[in-house]
Coordinates of C-alpha atoms and ligand atoms in Angstrom, one line a residue:
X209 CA 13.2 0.1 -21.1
X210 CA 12.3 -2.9 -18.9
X211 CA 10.4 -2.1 -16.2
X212 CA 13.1 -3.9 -13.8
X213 CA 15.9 -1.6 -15.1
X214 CA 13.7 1.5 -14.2
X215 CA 13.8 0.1 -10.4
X216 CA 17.3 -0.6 -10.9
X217 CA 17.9 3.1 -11.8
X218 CA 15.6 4.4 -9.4
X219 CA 17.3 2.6 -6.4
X220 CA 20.7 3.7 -7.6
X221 CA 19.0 7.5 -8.2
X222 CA 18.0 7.3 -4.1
X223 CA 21.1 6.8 -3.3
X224 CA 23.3 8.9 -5.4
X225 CA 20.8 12.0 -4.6
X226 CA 20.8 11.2 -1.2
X227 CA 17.4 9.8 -0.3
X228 CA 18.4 6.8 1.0
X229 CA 21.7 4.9 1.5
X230 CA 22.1 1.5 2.7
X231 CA 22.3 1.4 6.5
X232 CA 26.3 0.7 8.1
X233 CA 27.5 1.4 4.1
X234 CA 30.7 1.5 5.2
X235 CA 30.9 -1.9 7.2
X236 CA 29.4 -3.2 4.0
X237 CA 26.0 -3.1 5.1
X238 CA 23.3 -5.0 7.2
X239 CA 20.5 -6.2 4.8
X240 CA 17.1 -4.7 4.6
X241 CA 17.9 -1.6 6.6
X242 CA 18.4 1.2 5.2
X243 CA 19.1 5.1 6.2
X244 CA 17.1 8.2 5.0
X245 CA 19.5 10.7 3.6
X246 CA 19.3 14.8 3.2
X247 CA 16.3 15.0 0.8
X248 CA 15.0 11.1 1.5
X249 CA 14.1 12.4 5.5
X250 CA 12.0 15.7 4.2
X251 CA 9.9 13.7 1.3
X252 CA 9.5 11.2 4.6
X253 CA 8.1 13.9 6.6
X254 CA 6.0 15.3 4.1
X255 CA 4.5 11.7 3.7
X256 CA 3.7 11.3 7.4
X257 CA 2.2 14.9 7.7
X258 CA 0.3 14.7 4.9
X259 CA -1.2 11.3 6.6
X260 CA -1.0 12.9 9.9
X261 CA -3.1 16.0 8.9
X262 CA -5.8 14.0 6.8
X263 CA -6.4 11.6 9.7
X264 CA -6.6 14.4 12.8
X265 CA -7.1 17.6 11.5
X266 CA -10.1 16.9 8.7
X267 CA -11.9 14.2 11.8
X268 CA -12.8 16.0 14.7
X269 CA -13.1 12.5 16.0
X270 CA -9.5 11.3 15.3
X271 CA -6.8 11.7 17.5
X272 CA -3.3 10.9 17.9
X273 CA -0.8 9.0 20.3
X274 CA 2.7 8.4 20.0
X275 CA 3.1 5.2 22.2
X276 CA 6.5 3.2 23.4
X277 CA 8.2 0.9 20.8
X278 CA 8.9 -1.4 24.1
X279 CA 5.9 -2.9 25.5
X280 CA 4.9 -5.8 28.3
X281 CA 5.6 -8.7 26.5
X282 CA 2.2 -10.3 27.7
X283 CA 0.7 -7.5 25.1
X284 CA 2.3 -9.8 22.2
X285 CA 0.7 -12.6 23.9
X286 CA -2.7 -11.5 23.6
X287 CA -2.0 -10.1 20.3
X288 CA -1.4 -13.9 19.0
X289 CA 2.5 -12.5 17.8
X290 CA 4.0 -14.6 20.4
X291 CA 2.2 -18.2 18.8
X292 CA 1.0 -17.0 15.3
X293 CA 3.4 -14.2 13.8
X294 CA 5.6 -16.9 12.3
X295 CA 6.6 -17.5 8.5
X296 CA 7.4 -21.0 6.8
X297 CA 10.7 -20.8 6.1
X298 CA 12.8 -23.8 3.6
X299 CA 16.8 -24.0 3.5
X300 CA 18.4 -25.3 0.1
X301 CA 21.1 -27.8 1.3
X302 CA 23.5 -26.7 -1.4
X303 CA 23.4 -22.6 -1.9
X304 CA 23.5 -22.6 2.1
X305 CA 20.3 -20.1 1.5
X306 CA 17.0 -19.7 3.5
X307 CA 13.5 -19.0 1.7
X308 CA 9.7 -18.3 2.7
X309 CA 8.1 -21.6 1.5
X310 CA 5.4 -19.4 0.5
X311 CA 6.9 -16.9 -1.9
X312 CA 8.5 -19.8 -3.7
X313 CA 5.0 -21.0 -4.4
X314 CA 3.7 -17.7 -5.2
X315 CA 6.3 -17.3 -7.6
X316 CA 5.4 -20.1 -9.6
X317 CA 2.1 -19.1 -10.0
X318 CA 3.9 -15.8 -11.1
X319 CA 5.6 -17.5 -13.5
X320 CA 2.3 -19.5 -14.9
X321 CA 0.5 -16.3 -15.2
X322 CA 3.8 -14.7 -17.1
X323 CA 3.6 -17.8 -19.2
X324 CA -0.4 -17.0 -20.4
X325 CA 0.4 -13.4 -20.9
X326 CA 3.5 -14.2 -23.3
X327 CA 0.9 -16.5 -25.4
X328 CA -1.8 -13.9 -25.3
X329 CA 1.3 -11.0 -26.4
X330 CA 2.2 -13.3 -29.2
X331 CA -0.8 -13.8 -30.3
X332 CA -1.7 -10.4 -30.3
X333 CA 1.4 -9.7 -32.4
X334 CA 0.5 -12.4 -34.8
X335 CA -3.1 -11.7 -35.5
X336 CA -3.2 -7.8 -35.3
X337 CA -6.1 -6.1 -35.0
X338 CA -8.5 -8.7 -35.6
X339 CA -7.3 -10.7 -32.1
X340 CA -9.8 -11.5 -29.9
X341 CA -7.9 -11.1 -26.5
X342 CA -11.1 -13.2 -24.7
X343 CA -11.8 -15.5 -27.1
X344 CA -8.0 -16.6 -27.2
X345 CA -7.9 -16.9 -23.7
X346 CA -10.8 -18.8 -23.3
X347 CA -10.1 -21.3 -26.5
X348 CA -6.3 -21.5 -27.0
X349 CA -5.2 -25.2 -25.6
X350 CA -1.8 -24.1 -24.3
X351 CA -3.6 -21.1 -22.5
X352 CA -6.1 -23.3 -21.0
X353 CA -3.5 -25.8 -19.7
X354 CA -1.6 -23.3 -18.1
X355 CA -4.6 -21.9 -16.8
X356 CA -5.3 -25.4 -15.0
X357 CA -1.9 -26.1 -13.8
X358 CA -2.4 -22.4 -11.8
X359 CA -5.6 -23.1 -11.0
X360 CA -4.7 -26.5 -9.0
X361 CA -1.5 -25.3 -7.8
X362 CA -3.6 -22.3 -6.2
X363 CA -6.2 -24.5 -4.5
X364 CA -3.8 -26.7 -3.0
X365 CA -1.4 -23.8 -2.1
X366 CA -4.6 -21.9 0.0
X367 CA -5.6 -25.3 1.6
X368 CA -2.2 -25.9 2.5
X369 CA -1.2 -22.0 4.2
X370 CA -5.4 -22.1 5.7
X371 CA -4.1 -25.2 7.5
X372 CA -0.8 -24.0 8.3
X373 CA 0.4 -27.6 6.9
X374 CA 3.9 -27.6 6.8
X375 CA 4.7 -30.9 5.1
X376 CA 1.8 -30.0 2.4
X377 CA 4.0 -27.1 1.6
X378 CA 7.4 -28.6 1.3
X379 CA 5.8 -31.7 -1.0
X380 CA 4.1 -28.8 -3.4
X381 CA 7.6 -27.1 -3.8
X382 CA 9.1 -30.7 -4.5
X383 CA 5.9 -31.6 -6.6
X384 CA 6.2 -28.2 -8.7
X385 CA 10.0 -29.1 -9.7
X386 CA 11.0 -25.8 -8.0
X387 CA 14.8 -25.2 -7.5
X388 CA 16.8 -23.3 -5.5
X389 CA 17.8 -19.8 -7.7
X390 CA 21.0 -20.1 -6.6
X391 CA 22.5 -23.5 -6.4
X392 CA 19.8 -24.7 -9.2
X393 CA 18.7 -27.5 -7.3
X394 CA 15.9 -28.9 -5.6
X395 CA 17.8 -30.3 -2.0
X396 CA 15.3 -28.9 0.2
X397 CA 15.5 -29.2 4.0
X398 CA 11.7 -29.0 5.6
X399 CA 10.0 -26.2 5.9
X400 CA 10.2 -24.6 9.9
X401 CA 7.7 -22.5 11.3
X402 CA 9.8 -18.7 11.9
X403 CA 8.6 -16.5 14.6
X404 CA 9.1 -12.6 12.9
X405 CA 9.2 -10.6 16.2
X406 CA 13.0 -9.2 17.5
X407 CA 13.4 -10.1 21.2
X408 CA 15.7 -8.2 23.4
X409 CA 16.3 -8.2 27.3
X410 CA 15.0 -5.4 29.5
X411 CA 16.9 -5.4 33.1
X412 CA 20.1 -4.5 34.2
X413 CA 21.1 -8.1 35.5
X414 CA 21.0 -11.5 33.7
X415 CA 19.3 -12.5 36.5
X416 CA 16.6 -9.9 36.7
X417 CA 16.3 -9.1 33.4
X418 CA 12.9 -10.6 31.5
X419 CA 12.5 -11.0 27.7
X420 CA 10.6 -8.3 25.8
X421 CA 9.8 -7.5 22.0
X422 CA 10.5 -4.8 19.4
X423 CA 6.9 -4.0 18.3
X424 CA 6.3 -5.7 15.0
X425 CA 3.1 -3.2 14.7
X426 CA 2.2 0.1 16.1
X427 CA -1.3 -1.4 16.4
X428 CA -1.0 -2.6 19.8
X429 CA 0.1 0.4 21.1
X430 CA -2.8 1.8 20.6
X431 CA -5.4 -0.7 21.6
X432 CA -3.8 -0.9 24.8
X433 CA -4.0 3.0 25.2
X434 CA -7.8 3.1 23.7
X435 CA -9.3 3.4 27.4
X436 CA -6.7 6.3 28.4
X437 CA -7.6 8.2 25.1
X438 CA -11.3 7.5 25.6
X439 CA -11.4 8.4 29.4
X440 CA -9.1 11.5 28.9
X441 CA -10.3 12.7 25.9
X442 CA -13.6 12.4 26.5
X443 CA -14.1 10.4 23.2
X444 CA -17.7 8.7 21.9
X445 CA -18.0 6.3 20.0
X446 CA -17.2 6.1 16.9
X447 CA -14.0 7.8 17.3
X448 CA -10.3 6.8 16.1
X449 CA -6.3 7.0 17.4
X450 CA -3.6 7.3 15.3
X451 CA -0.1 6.7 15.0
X452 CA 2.9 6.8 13.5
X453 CA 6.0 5.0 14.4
X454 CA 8.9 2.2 14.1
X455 CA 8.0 -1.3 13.7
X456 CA 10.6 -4.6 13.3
X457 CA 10.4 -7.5 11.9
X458 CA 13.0 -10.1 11.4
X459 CA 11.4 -10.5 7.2
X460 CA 13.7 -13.3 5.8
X461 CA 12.8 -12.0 2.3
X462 CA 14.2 -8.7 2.6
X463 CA 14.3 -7.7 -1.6
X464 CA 13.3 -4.9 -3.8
X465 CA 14.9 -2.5 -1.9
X466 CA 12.5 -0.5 0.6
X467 CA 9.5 -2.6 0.3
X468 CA 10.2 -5.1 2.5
X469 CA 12.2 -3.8 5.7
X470 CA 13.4 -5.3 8.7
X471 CA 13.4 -2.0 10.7
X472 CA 10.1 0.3 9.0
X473 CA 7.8 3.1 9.9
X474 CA 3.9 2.5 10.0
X475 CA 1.2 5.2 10.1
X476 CA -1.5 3.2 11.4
X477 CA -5.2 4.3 12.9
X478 CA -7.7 2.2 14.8
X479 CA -11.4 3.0 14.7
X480 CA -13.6 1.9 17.3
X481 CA -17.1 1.5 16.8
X482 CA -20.5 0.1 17.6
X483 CA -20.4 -3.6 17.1
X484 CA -22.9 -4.4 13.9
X485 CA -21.5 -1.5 12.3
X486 CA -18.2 -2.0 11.5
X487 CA -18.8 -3.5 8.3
X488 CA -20.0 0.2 7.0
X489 CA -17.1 2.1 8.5
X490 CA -14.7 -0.3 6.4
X491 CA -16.1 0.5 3.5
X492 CA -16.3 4.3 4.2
X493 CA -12.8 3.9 5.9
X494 CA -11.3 2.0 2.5
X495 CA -12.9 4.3 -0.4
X496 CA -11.4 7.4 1.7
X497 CA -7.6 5.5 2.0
X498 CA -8.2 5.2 -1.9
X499 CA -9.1 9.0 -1.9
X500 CA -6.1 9.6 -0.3
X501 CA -3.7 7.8 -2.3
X502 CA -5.3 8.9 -5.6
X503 CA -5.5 12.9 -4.9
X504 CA -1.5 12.4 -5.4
X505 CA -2.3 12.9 -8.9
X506 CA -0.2 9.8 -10.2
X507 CA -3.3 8.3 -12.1
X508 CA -6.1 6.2 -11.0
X509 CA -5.2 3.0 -12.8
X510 CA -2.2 3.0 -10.8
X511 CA -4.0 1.9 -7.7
X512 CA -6.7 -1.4 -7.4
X513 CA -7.9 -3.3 -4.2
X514 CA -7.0 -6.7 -3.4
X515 CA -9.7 -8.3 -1.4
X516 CA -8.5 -11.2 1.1
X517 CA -10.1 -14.4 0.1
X518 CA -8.5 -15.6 3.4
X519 CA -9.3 -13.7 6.3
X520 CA -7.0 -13.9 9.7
X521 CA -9.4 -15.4 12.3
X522 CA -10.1 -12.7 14.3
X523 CA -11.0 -10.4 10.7
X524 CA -14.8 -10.5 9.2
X525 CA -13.3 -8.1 6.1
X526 CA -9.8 -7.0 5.0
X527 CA -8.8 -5.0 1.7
X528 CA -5.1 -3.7 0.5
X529 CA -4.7 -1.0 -1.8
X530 CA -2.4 -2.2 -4.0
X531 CA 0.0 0.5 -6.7
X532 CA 1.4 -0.8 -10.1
X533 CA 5.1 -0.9 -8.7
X534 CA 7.9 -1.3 -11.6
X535 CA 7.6 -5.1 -10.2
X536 CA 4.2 -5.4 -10.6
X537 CA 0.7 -4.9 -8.8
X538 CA 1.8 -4.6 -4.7
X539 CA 0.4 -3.8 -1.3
X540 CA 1.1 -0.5 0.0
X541 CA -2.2 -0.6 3.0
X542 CA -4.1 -2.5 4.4
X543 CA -7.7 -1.9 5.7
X544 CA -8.9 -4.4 8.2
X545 CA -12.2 -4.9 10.2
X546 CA -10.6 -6.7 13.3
X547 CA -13.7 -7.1 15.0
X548 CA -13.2 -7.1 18.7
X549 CA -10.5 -9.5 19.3
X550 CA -7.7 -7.0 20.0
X551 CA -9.5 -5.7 22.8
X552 CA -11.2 -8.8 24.3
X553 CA -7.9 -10.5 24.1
X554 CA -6.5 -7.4 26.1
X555 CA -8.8 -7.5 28.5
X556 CA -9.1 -11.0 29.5
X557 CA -4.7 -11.5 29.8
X558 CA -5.0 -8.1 31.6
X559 CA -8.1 -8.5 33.7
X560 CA -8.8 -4.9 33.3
X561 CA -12.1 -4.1 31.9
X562 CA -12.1 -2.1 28.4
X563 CA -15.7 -1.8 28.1
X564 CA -17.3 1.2 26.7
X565 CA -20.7 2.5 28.0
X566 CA -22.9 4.0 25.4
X567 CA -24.7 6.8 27.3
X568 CA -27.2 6.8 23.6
X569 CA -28.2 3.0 23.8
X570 CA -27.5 2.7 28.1
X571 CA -25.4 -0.6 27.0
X572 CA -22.2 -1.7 27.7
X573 CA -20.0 -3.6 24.9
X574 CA -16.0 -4.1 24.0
X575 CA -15.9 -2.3 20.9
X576 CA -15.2 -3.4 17.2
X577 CA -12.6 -2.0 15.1
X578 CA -11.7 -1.0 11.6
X579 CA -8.0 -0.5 11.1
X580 CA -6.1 1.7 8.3
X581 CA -2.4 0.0 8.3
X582 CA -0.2 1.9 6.0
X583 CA 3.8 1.3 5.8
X584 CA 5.9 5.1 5.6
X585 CA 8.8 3.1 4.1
X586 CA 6.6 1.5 1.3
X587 CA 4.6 4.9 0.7
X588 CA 8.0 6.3 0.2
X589 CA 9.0 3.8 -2.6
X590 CA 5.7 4.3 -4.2
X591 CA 5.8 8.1 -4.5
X592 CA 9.9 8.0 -6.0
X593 CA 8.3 5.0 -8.5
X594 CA 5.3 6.8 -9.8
X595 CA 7.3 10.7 -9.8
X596 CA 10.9 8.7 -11.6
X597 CA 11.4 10.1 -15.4
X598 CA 13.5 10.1 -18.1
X599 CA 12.7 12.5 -20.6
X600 CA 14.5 13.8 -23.5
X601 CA 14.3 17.6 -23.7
X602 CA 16.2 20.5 -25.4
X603 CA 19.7 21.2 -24.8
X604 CA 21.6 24.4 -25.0
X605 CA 23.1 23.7 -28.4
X606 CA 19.8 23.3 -29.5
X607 CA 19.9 19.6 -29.8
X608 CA 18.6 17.6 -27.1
X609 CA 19.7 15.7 -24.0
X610 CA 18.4 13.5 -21.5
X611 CA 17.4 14.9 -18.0
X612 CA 16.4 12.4 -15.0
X613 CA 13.4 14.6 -12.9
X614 CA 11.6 13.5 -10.0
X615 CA 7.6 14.4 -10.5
X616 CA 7.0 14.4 -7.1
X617 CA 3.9 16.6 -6.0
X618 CA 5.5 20.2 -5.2
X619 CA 3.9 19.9 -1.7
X620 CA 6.0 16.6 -0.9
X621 CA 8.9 17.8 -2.6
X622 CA 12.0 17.6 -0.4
X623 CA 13.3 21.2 -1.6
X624 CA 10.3 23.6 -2.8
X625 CA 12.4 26.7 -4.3
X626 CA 16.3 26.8 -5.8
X627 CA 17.1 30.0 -5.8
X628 CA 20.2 30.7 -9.0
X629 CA 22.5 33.6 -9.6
X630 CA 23.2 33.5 -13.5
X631 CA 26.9 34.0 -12.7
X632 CA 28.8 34.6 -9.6
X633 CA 29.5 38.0 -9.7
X634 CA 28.2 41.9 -10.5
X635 CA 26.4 41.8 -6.8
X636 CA 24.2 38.6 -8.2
X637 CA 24.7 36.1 -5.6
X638 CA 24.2 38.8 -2.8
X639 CA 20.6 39.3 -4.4
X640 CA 19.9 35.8 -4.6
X641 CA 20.7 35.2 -0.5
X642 CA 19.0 38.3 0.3
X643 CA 15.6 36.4 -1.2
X644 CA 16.8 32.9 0.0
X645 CA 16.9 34.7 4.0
X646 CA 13.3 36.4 3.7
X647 CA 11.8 33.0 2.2
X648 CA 13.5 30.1 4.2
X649 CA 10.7 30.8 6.7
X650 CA 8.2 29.7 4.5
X651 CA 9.3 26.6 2.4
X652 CA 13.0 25.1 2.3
X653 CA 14.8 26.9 -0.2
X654 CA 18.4 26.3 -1.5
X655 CA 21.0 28.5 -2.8
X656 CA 23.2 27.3 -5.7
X657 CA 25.9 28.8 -7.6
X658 CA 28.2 26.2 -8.5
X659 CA 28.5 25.2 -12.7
X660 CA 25.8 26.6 -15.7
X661 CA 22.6 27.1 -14.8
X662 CA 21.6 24.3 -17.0
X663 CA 23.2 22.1 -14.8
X664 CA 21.9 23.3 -11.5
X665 CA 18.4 22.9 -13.3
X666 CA 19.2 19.2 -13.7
X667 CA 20.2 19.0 -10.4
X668 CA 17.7 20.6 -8.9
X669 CA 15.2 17.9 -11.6
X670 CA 16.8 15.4 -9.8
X671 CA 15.8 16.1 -6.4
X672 CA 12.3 17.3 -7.5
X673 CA 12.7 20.7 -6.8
X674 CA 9.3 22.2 -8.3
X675 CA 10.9 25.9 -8.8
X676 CA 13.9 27.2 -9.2
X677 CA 13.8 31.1 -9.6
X678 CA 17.0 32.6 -11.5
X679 CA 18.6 36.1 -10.3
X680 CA 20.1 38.1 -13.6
X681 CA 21.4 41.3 -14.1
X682 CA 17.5 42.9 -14.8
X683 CA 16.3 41.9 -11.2
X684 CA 19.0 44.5 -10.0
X685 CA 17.6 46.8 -12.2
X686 CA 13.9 46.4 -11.3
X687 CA 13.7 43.5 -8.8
X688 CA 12.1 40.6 -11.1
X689 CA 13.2 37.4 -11.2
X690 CA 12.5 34.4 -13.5
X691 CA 10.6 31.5 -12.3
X692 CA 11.1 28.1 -14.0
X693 CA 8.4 25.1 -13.8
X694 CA 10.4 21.8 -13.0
X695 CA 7.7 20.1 -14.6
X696 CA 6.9 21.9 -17.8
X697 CA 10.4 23.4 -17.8
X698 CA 8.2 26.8 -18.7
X699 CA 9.7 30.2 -17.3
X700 CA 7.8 33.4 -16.2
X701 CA 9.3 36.7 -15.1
X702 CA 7.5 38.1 -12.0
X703 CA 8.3 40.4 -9.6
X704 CA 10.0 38.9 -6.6
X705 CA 7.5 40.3 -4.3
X706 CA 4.8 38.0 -5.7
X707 CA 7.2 34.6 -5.7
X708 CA 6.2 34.2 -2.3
X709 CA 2.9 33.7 -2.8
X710 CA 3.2 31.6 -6.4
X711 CA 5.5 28.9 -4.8
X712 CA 3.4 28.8 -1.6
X713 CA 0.0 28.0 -3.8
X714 CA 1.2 25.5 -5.2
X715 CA 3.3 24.1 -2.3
X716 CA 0.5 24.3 0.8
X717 CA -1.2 21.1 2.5
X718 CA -4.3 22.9 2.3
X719 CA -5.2 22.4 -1.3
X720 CA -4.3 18.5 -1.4
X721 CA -6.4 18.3 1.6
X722 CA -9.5 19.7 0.4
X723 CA -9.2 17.1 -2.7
X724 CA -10.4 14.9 0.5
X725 CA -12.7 17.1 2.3
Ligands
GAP56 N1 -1.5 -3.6 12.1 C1 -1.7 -4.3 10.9 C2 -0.4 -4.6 10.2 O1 0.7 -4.3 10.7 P1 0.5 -5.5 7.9 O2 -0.3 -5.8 6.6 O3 1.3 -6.5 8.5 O4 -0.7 -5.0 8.9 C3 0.7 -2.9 7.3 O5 1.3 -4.1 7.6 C4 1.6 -2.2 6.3 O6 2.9 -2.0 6.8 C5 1.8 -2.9 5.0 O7 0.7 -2.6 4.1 C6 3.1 -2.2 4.5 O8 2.8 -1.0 3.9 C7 3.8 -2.0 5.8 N2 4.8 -3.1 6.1 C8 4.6 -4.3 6.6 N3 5.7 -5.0 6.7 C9 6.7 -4.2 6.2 C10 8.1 -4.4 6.0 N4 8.7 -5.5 6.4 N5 8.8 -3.4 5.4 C11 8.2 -2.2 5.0 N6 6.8 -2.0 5.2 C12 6.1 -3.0 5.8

């Protein structure tokens, strides 16, 4: 199946299984926001503790904050999101509709890269398996073309977005023949700058009220806060703050579902360290976010880094982890050595000094800092991509059937244990609440009786359950149960004393965090 129809699937499987549903469904919706349903808010809040928990609980020298989403608006000031947080943004005349300059651009290069991989695939069909993948790449003429076009469109493209030259981009989109996906043409207005950042009014008068900003990163929160945590907390250098929390941005490409929000959920974490070191935290801070991601078990080809050839200016190194996402290769983190700007910026529009004194060296310096930037939202989509099946299994009648399961690691599943009576009757379903009440204080458990027990096993694939435990007439007679494996679909009988312990071996933080100890 194309990969696309997967994501279709998977975005009409969130909602019909109630992870997520479009936000004000019923007023027909406000684009890119969207609601976490029943199952979608615990997977969420497994993600976040499972972030939470790696960040303070295996680094004595990480701690968290949990700042205000409303800040002083000079903070956005310093920050550079007041004068530089903008997107170039291109109406089409006709189709009415408003684009990011550059994502039209980087679609075309898109398309000349699909272009070179549908000659290499061709190729590769037509020679077999004598084809020399390289040597075609390297020698074909139509390749090599292609290859030019992408490279020239690339260079100008960079020089253009380094420059922030607005014309430049407008005359490549003309120059590239690109039209408008929905009116099919190329009546382009020109291209605007577009400042990202939601403004509101704080105040209870119009005259007394002042403009302020819905955070557009949980970042700043924290920088401001460093020298409370530091003071407080008596904290040395290096030492980190982390956070999780809402971010907005008004994105005017708001597709592929979750990925790009307008109201999200960050999990970010600031380092701060001895200037001259930074560049070695970075690395140690990016190869442990790739630790992280990979100890999810959904294979390490999944995951590469991106290294930014363009750095912001106040960045001397920046990485994202990228995951193979049904739509290609795409940025799930971002690791970011922002030197000292944040905090030099603070400081001089605050005029409060944020120096720290090293009692080791006797000096005093601002400090740099290496930032971990993950998006809750985009974790979220990642995890329901990767664990999304089909498979084709056995069915009762001995043929076989399709079932839909969720491979999401048991300890991020939403629901850890369903708990079955075979039928509804002969004292089963008292037995199977009687185990439900003595184990809903260690995992979320569910009780279902409703239809065959082959279709509460689907059901329960569906969500991801891990284990659902079956109560027959035998466990009256000598209290066993079966326990059925969502993955393997493989069933044990055991007594029910020990279920507690087999569902909370497989389910407990511990064990995923030790993968990063
Ligand atoms: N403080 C740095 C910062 O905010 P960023 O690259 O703009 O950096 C970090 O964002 C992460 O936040 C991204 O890697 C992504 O996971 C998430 N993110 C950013 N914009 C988002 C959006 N509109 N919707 C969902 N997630 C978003």
């Amino acid at each position: 199946m194309a990969q696309e129809d997967i994501f279709k699937k998977l975005v009409a499987h969130c909602k019909e299984y109630g992870f997520v549903f479009q936000s004000s469904e019923i007023y027909d919706g406000l684009s890119a926001v969207y609601d976490y349903g029943q199952y979608g808010v615990e997977l969420k809040n497994n993600i976040k503790k499972y972030w939470w928990d790696s960040m303070t609980l295996l680094h004595d020298n990480v701690v968290g904050i949990d700042s205000a989403i409303f800040m002083h608006p000079e903070i956005w000031k310093a920050s550079g999101h007041v004068d530089a947080f903008n997107d170039p943004l291109i109406d089409n005349r006709d189709s009415k509709k408003r684009y990011r300059a550059d994502v039209l651009i980087e679609e075309q290069l898109a398309k000349y890269e699909d272009k070179i991989n549908k000659e290499v695939e061709k190729a590769a069909k037509r020679f077999g398996e004598t084809f020399n993948e390289q040597q075609f790449r390297d020698t074909n003429q139509r390749v090599l073309e292609t290859r030019r076009k992408w490279t020239a469109l690339h260079e100008r493209f960079a020089q253009a977005m380094n420059d922030m030259n607005l014309d430049e981009l407008r005359q490549i989109i003309l120059d590239e023949e690109i039209v408008c996906p929905i009116s099919g043409t190329r009546n382009w207005t020109e291209v605007r700058q577009f400042n990202l950042m939601f403004s509101t009014e704080i105040g209870s008068t119009a005259e007394g009220a002042s403009k302020i900003y819905l955070r557009p990163e949980t970042a700043q929160g924290i920088f401001v806060n460093y020298l409370n945590v530091q003071k407080t907390g008596r904290m040395k250098i290096p030492f980190g703050i982390a956070q999780i929390g809402k971010a907005f941005r008004n994105e005017i490409v708001a597709r592929q579902f979750i990925f790009r929000m307008r109201e999200f959920e960050q999990m970010e974490m600031q380092f701060f360290v001895k200037p001259g070191t930074e560049l070695q935290w970075f690395e140690k801070w990016r190869d442990a976010r790739m630790k992280w991601h990979r100890a999810l078990g959904f294979g390490d080809d999944n995951y590469r880094f991106h290294v930014h050839e363009k750095l912001a200016h106040y960045a001397n190194a920046a990485v994202d982890v990228e995951y193979r996402f049904p739509f290609g290769f795409k940025e799930v983190e971002g690791i970011h050595s922002r030197t000292d700007f944040d905090l030099s910026q603070h400081q001089k529009h605050s005029g409060k000094k944020i120096t720290y004194f090293d009692t080791e060296t006797n000096e005093s310096y601002v400090p740099y800092v290496v930032e971990t930037s993950i998006g809750v939202d985009r974790m979220f989509l990642q995890v329901m991509a990767a664990a999304y099946c089909e498979e084709d299994v056995p069915s009762a009648d001995g043929k076989s059937e399709q079932r839909v399961v969720l491979k999401i690691p048991p300890v991020l599943a939403p629901v850890k244990l369903a708990v079955l009576p075979l039928v509804k009757k002969d004292g089963l379903p008292e037995k199977a609440r009687e185990i439900v009440d003595s184990l809903k204080f260690d995992f979320p458990c569910r009780y279902d009786e409703k239809d065959s027990v082959g279709k509460r096993y689907r059901r329960q694939d569906a969500i991801g359950t891990p284990f659902c435990l079956t109560v027959d007439h035998q466990t009256l007679d000598d209290n066993t149960v079966t326990v059925r494996n969502r993955d393997t679909m493989e069933q044990i009988r055991v007594p029910i004393a020990e279920v507690r312990g087999i569902i909370a071996a497989k389910t407990n933080f511990r064990e995923l965090l030790e993968k990063l100890a």
